[in-house]
């Protein structure tokens, strides 16, 4: 098994979120994929093989469990498919969805664009929000009064909590075991905290305890969900947003999301990718 190590969503050639990528003639057994992901140790390793219908059968594993969808690993997969087979759009058959990733080379760097599953969002229940604030040591007066916390979906459910200041975002902290229990209990893929620098530029931090990772430096699935949430709330109805993530970890990542005004429609998540090492 050859494992490509790729940094996804790099920013000006720096940072990025590492992902393992395995291309195979057929997918290994689930226990073998899980063992390989644990050995790699990145937040996600993606496994993909030809599906016989023109698509690529694709599965994602964190060090601790299979995950239905992962954005940054899909961006990394796009770059590896592009390197192996050339610039193109590659349909992907996931465990619960069909999506696609396009790969092209720009100025010597691979750029991938994933088309997400359909999006949806709903205002977070008060008791869910209250529990999250306690775990992450925030008070209600640190929330952004202009943007409601939501459970947003773009392949996975994410609890998105907007904060009113960059300083509040910078001090995000929590106990990993508490966070894991919370996410498992409520079926949440990540808890995403966001700060609005402007109407179309955001800073974000994403807790990924359910995958055994305290924080993910770039989360394409959450970015897709967040874009759908902004559209549902009427905050940004269409166009493009930029999300900067991983800055507080010393791994700056740039995620670009483009979307139409059609509520619930898939969004396009774009990012650069580079080989690690």
Coordinates of N, CA and C in Angstrom, one line a residue, residues 120-268:
X120 N -27.7 21.9 4.1 CA -28.9 22.3 4.8 C -28.4 22.7 6.2
X121 N -29.3 23.5 6.9 CA -28.9 24.0 8.2 C -30.2 24.3 9.0
X122 N -30.0 24.3 10.3 CA -31.1 24.7 11.2 C -30.5 25.4 12.4
X123 N -31.2 26.3 13.0 CA -30.8 27.0 14.2 C -30.5 25.9 15.3
X124 N -29.4 26.1 16.0 CA -29.0 25.1 17.0 C -30.0 25.2 18.2
X125 N -30.4 24.0 18.7 CA -31.2 24.0 19.9 C -30.5 24.6 21.1
X126 N -31.2 25.4 21.9 CA -30.6 26.1 23.0 C -29.8 25.2 24.0
X127 N -30.4 24.0 24.2 CA -29.7 23.1 25.2 C -28.4 22.5 24.5
X128 N -28.4 22.3 23.2 CA -27.2 21.8 22.5 C -26.1 22.9 22.6
X129 N -26.5 24.2 22.3 CA -25.6 25.3 22.3 C -25.0 25.5 23.7
X130 N -25.9 25.4 24.7 CA -25.5 25.6 26.1 C -24.4 24.6 26.5
X131 N -24.7 23.4 26.2 CA -23.7 22.3 26.5 C -22.4 22.5 25.8
X132 N -22.4 22.9 24.5 CA -21.2 23.2 23.8 C -20.4 24.4 24.4
X133 N -21.1 25.4 24.8 CA -20.4 26.6 25.4 C -19.7 26.2 26.7
X134 N -20.3 25.3 27.4 CA -19.7 24.9 28.7 C -18.5 24.1 28.4
X135 N -18.5 23.2 27.5 CA -17.4 22.3 27.2 C -16.2 23.1 26.6
X136 N -16.5 24.1 25.8 CA -15.5 24.9 25.2 C -15.2 26.2 25.9
X137 N -15.8 26.4 27.1 CA -15.4 27.4 28.0 C -15.7 28.8 27.5
X138 N -16.8 29.0 26.8 CA -17.3 30.3 26.3 C -18.6 30.7 27.1
X139 N -18.8 32.0 27.1 CA -20.0 32.5 27.7 C -20.9 32.9 26.5
X140 N -22.2 33.1 26.8 CA -23.2 33.5 25.8 C -22.9 34.9 25.3
X141 N -22.3 35.7 26.1 CA -22.0 37.1 25.6 C -20.8 37.2 24.7
X142 N -20.2 36.0 24.4 CA -19.1 36.0 23.5 C -19.6 35.6 22.1
X143 N -20.8 35.3 21.9 CA -21.4 34.9 20.6 C -21.6 36.2 19.8
X144 N -21.5 35.9 18.5 CA -21.8 37.0 17.5 C -23.3 37.2 17.5
X145 N -23.8 38.4 17.8 CA -25.2 38.6 17.9 C -25.9 38.7 16.5
X146 N -25.1 38.9 15.5 CA -25.6 39.0 14.1 C -25.7 37.7 13.3
X147 N -25.2 36.6 13.9 CA -25.2 35.4 13.1 C -25.5 34.2 14.1
X148 N -26.7 33.5 13.9 CA -27.1 32.5 14.8 C -26.3 31.2 14.7
X149 N -26.0 30.6 15.9 CA -25.4 29.3 15.8 C -26.3 28.3 15.2
X150 N -25.8 27.4 14.4 CA -26.6 26.4 13.6 C -25.9 25.1 13.6
X151 N -26.7 24.1 13.4 CA -26.2 22.8 13.0 C -26.3 22.8 11.4
X152 N -25.2 22.7 10.8 CA -25.1 22.8 9.3 C -24.5 21.6 8.7
X153 N -25.1 21.2 7.6 CA -24.7 20.0 6.9 C -24.2 20.2 5.5
X154 N -23.1 19.6 5.2 CA -22.6 19.6 3.8 C -21.9 18.3 3.5
X155 N -22.5 17.2 3.9 CA -21.9 15.9 3.9 C -21.8 15.3 5.3
X156 N -21.7 16.1 6.3 CA -21.7 15.8 7.7 C -22.4 16.9 8.4
X157 N -22.9 16.6 9.6 CA -23.4 17.6 10.5 C -22.3 18.3 11.3
X158 N -22.3 19.6 11.3 CA -21.3 20.4 12.1 C -22.1 21.4 12.9
X159 N -21.7 21.6 14.2 CA -22.2 22.6 15.0 C -21.4 23.9 14.7
X160 N -21.9 24.9 14.2 CA -21.2 26.1 13.8 C -21.6 27.2 14.8
X161 N -20.6 27.8 15.5 CA -20.8 28.8 16.6 C -20.0 30.0 16.2
X162 N -20.7 31.1 15.8 CA -20.0 32.3 15.5 C -19.7 33.1 16.7
X163 N -18.5 33.7 16.8 CA -18.0 34.4 17.9 C -17.9 35.9 17.6
X164 N -18.0 36.8 18.6 CA -18.0 38.2 18.3 C -16.6 38.8 18.1
X165 N -15.5 38.1 18.5 CA -14.2 38.7 18.4 C -13.1 37.7 18.0
X166 N -12.1 38.2 17.4 CA -11.0 37.4 17.0 C -10.2 36.8 18.3
X167 N -10.2 37.6 19.3 CA -9.6 37.2 20.6 C -10.3 36.0 21.2
X168 N -11.6 36.0 21.1 CA -12.4 34.9 21.6 C -12.0 33.6 20.8
X169 N -12.0 33.7 19.5 CA -11.6 32.6 18.7 C -10.2 32.1 19.0
X170 N -9.3 32.9 19.3 CA -7.9 32.6 19.5 C -7.7 31.7 20.7
X171 N -8.6 31.8 21.7 CA -8.5 31.1 23.0 C -9.3 29.8 23.0
X172 N -9.8 29.3 21.9 CA -10.6 28.1 21.9 C -9.8 27.0 22.6
X173 N -10.5 26.3 23.5 CA -9.8 25.2 24.2 C -10.9 24.2 24.8
X174 N -10.5 23.0 25.0 CA -11.5 22.0 25.5 C -10.8 20.7 25.9
X175 N -11.4 19.9 26.6 CA -10.9 18.6 26.9 C -11.3 17.6 25.8
X176 N -10.4 16.9 25.3 CA -10.6 16.0 24.1 C -11.7 14.9 24.4
X177 N -11.6 14.3 25.6 CA -12.6 13.3 25.9 C -14.0 13.8 26.1
X178 N -14.1 15.0 26.7 CA -15.4 15.6 26.8 C -16.0 16.0 25.4
X179 N -15.1 16.5 24.6 CA -15.5 16.9 23.2 C -15.9 15.7 22.4
X180 N -15.2 14.6 22.6 CA -15.5 13.3 21.9 C -16.9 12.8 22.3
X181 N -17.2 12.8 23.6 CA -18.4 12.3 24.1 C -19.6 13.2 23.6
X182 N -19.4 14.5 23.6 CA -20.4 15.5 23.1 C -20.7 15.2 21.6
X183 N -19.7 15.1 20.8 CA -19.9 14.9 19.4 C -20.5 13.5 19.1
X184 N -20.1 12.5 19.8 CA -20.7 11.2 19.6 C -22.2 11.1 20.0
X185 N -22.5 11.8 21.1 CA -23.8 11.8 21.6 C -24.8 12.5 20.6
X186 N -24.3 13.6 20.0 CA -25.2 14.4 19.2 C -25.0 14.2 17.7
X187 N -24.1 13.2 17.3 CA -23.9 12.9 15.9 C -23.3 14.1 15.1
X188 N -22.3 14.8 15.8 CA -21.7 16.0 15.2 C -20.3 15.6 14.7
X189 N -20.0 16.0 13.4 CA -18.7 15.7 12.9 C -17.6 16.6 13.4
X190 N -17.9 17.9 13.5 CA -16.9 18.9 14.1 C -17.8 20.0 14.8
X191 N -17.1 20.7 15.7 CA -17.7 21.9 16.3 C -16.8 23.0 15.7
X192 N -17.4 23.9 14.9 CA -16.7 24.9 14.2 C -17.0 26.3 14.8
X193 N -15.9 27.0 15.2 CA -16.1 28.4 15.7 C -15.6 29.3 14.6
X194 N -16.4 30.3 14.3 CA -16.0 31.3 13.3 C -16.1 32.7 13.7
X195 N -15.3 33.5 13.1 CA -15.3 35.0 13.4 C -15.4 35.7 12.0
X196 N -16.3 36.6 11.9 CA -16.5 37.3 10.6 C -15.5 38.5 10.5
X197 N -14.5 38.4 9.6 CA -13.7 39.6 9.4 C -14.4 40.6 8.5
X198 N -15.2 40.1 7.6 CA -16.1 40.9 6.7 C -17.2 40.0 6.3
X199 N -18.1 40.5 5.4 CA -19.2 39.7 4.9 C -18.8 38.5 4.2
X200 N -17.6 38.5 3.6 CA -17.1 37.4 2.8 C -15.8 36.8 3.2
X201 N -15.3 37.2 4.3 CA -14.0 36.6 4.8 C -14.1 36.3 6.2
X202 N -13.7 35.0 6.6 CA -13.9 34.5 7.9 C -12.6 33.8 8.4
X203 N -12.5 33.8 9.7 CA -11.5 33.0 10.4 C -12.2 31.9 11.1
X204 N -11.6 30.7 11.2 CA -12.3 29.5 11.7 C -11.4 28.6 12.5
X205 N -11.9 27.9 13.5 CA -11.2 26.9 14.2 C -12.2 25.7 14.3
X206 N -11.8 24.5 14.1 CA -12.6 23.3 14.1 C -12.1 22.2 15.0
X207 N -12.9 21.9 16.0 CA -12.6 20.8 16.9 C -13.1 19.5 16.3
X208 N -12.3 18.5 16.3 CA -12.6 17.2 15.6 C -12.3 16.0 16.6
X209 N -12.9 16.2 17.8 CA -12.6 15.2 18.8 C -13.1 13.8 18.4
X210 N -14.2 13.7 17.7 CA -14.8 12.5 17.3 C -13.8 11.6 16.5
X211 N -12.9 12.3 15.8 CA -11.9 11.6 15.0 C -10.6 11.4 15.8
X212 N -10.6 11.8 17.1 CA -9.4 11.7 17.9 C -8.4 12.8 17.7
X213 N -8.9 13.9 17.1 CA -8.0 15.1 16.8 C -8.5 16.3 17.5
X214 N -7.7 17.0 18.3 CA -8.1 18.1 19.1 C -8.6 19.2 18.2
X215 N -7.9 19.5 17.1 CA -8.3 20.6 16.2 C -7.8 20.2 14.8
X216 N -8.6 20.5 13.8 CA -8.2 20.3 12.4 C -7.8 21.7 11.8
X217 N -6.7 21.8 11.1 CA -6.2 23.0 10.6 C -7.0 23.5 9.3
X218 N -7.7 22.6 8.7 CA -8.6 23.0 7.5 C -9.7 21.9 7.4
X219 N -10.9 22.3 7.3 CA -12.0 21.4 7.3 C -13.0 21.8 6.1
X220 N -12.7 21.1 5.0 CA -13.5 21.5 3.8 C -15.0 21.1 3.9
X221 N -15.3 20.0 4.6 CA -16.7 19.7 4.8 C -17.4 20.7 5.6
X222 N -16.8 21.2 6.7 CA -17.4 22.2 7.5 C -17.5 23.6 6.7
X223 N -16.5 23.8 5.9 CA -16.6 25.0 5.1 C -17.8 25.0 4.1
X224 N -18.1 23.8 3.5 CA -19.2 23.7 2.7 C -20.5 23.9 3.5
X225 N -20.6 23.3 4.6 CA -21.8 23.4 5.5 C -22.0 24.9 5.9
X226 N -20.9 25.5 6.3 CA -21.0 26.9 6.7 C -21.5 27.8 5.6
X227 N -21.0 27.6 4.3 CA -21.5 28.4 3.2 C -23.0 28.2 3.0
X228 N -23.4 26.9 3.1 CA -24.8 26.7 3.0 C -25.6 27.4 4.1
X229 N -25.1 27.4 5.3 CA -25.7 28.1 6.4 C -25.8 29.6 6.2
X230 N -24.7 30.2 5.7 CA -24.8 31.6 5.4 C -25.9 31.9 4.4
X231 N -26.0 31.0 3.4 CA -27.0 31.2 2.3 C -28.4 31.0 2.9
X232 N -28.6 30.0 3.8 CA -29.9 29.8 4.4 C -30.3 31.0 5.3
X233 N -29.4 31.6 6.0 CA -29.7 32.7 6.9 C -29.8 34.0 6.1
X234 N -29.5 34.1 4.8 CA -29.5 35.3 4.0 C -28.4 36.2 4.3
X235 N -27.3 35.7 4.9 CA -26.1 36.6 5.2 C -25.3 36.8 3.9
X236 N -25.0 35.7 3.2 CA -24.4 35.8 1.9 C -25.2 34.9 1.0
X237 N -25.9 35.5 0.0 CA -26.9 34.7 -0.7 C -26.2 33.9 -1.9
X238 N -25.1 34.4 -2.4 CA -24.4 33.7 -3.5 C -23.1 34.4 -3.7
X239 N -22.2 33.7 -4.5 CA -20.9 34.3 -4.8 C -19.8 33.4 -4.2
X240 N -18.8 34.1 -3.5 CA -17.7 33.4 -3.0 C -17.3 33.9 -1.6
X241 N -16.9 33.0 -0.7 CA -16.4 33.4 0.6 C -15.0 32.8 0.7
X242 N -14.2 33.4 1.6 CA -12.8 32.8 1.9 C -12.8 32.6 3.4
X243 N -12.4 31.4 3.8 CA -12.2 31.0 5.2 C -10.7 30.7 5.4
X244 N -10.2 31.4 6.4 CA -8.8 31.2 6.9 C -8.9 30.3 8.1
X245 N -8.2 29.2 8.1 CA -8.3 28.3 9.3 C -6.8 27.8 9.6
X246 N -6.6 27.3 10.8 CA -5.3 26.8 11.1 C -4.3 27.9 11.5
X247 N -4.7 29.1 11.5 CA -3.7 30.2 11.8 C -3.2 30.1 13.2
X248 N -4.1 29.8 14.2 CA -3.7 29.7 15.6 C -2.9 28.5 15.8
X249 N -2.9 27.6 14.9 CA -2.0 26.3 15.1 C -0.7 26.5 14.4
X250 N -0.5 27.6 13.7 CA 0.8 27.8 13.0 C 0.7 27.0 11.6
X251 N -0.5 26.6 11.2 CA -0.7 25.9 9.9 C -1.7 26.7 9.1
X252 N -1.4 27.8 8.6 CA -2.4 28.6 7.9 C -2.9 27.9 6.6
X253 N -4.3 27.9 6.5 CA -5.0 27.3 5.4 C -6.0 28.3 4.8
X254 N -6.1 28.2 3.5 CA -7.1 29.0 2.8 C -8.1 28.2 2.1
X255 N -9.3 28.4 2.4 CA -10.4 27.6 1.8 C -11.3 28.6 1.1
X256 N -11.6 28.3 -0.2 CA -12.5 29.2 -1.0 C -13.7 28.4 -1.3
X257 N -14.9 29.0 -1.1 CA -16.2 28.4 -1.3 C -17.0 29.2 -2.2
X258 N -17.5 28.7 -3.3 CA -18.3 29.4 -4.3 C -19.7 28.7 -4.3
X259 N -20.8 29.5 -4.4 CA -22.1 28.9 -4.4 C -23.1 29.8 -5.1
X260 N -24.2 29.2 -5.5 CA -25.3 29.9 -6.2 C -26.3 30.3 -5.1
X261 N -27.4 31.0 -5.6 CA -28.4 31.4 -4.6 C -29.5 30.3 -4.4
X262 N -29.4 29.1 -5.0 CA -30.3 28.1 -4.9 C -30.2 27.4 -3.5
X263 N -31.2 27.6 -2.6 CA -31.1 27.0 -1.3 C -30.9 25.5 -1.3
X264 N -30.0 25.0 -0.5 CA -29.7 23.6 -0.4 C -28.9 23.0 -1.5
X265 N -28.5 23.7 -2.5 CA -27.7 23.2 -3.6 C -26.3 22.9 -3.2
X266 N -25.6 22.0 -3.8 CA -24.2 21.8 -3.5 C -23.3 23.1 -3.7
X267 N -22.2 23.1 -3.1 CA -21.3 24.3 -3.2 C -19.9 23.7 -3.7
X268 N -19.1 24.6 -4.2 CA -17.8 24.3 -4.7 C -16.8 24.8 -3.7

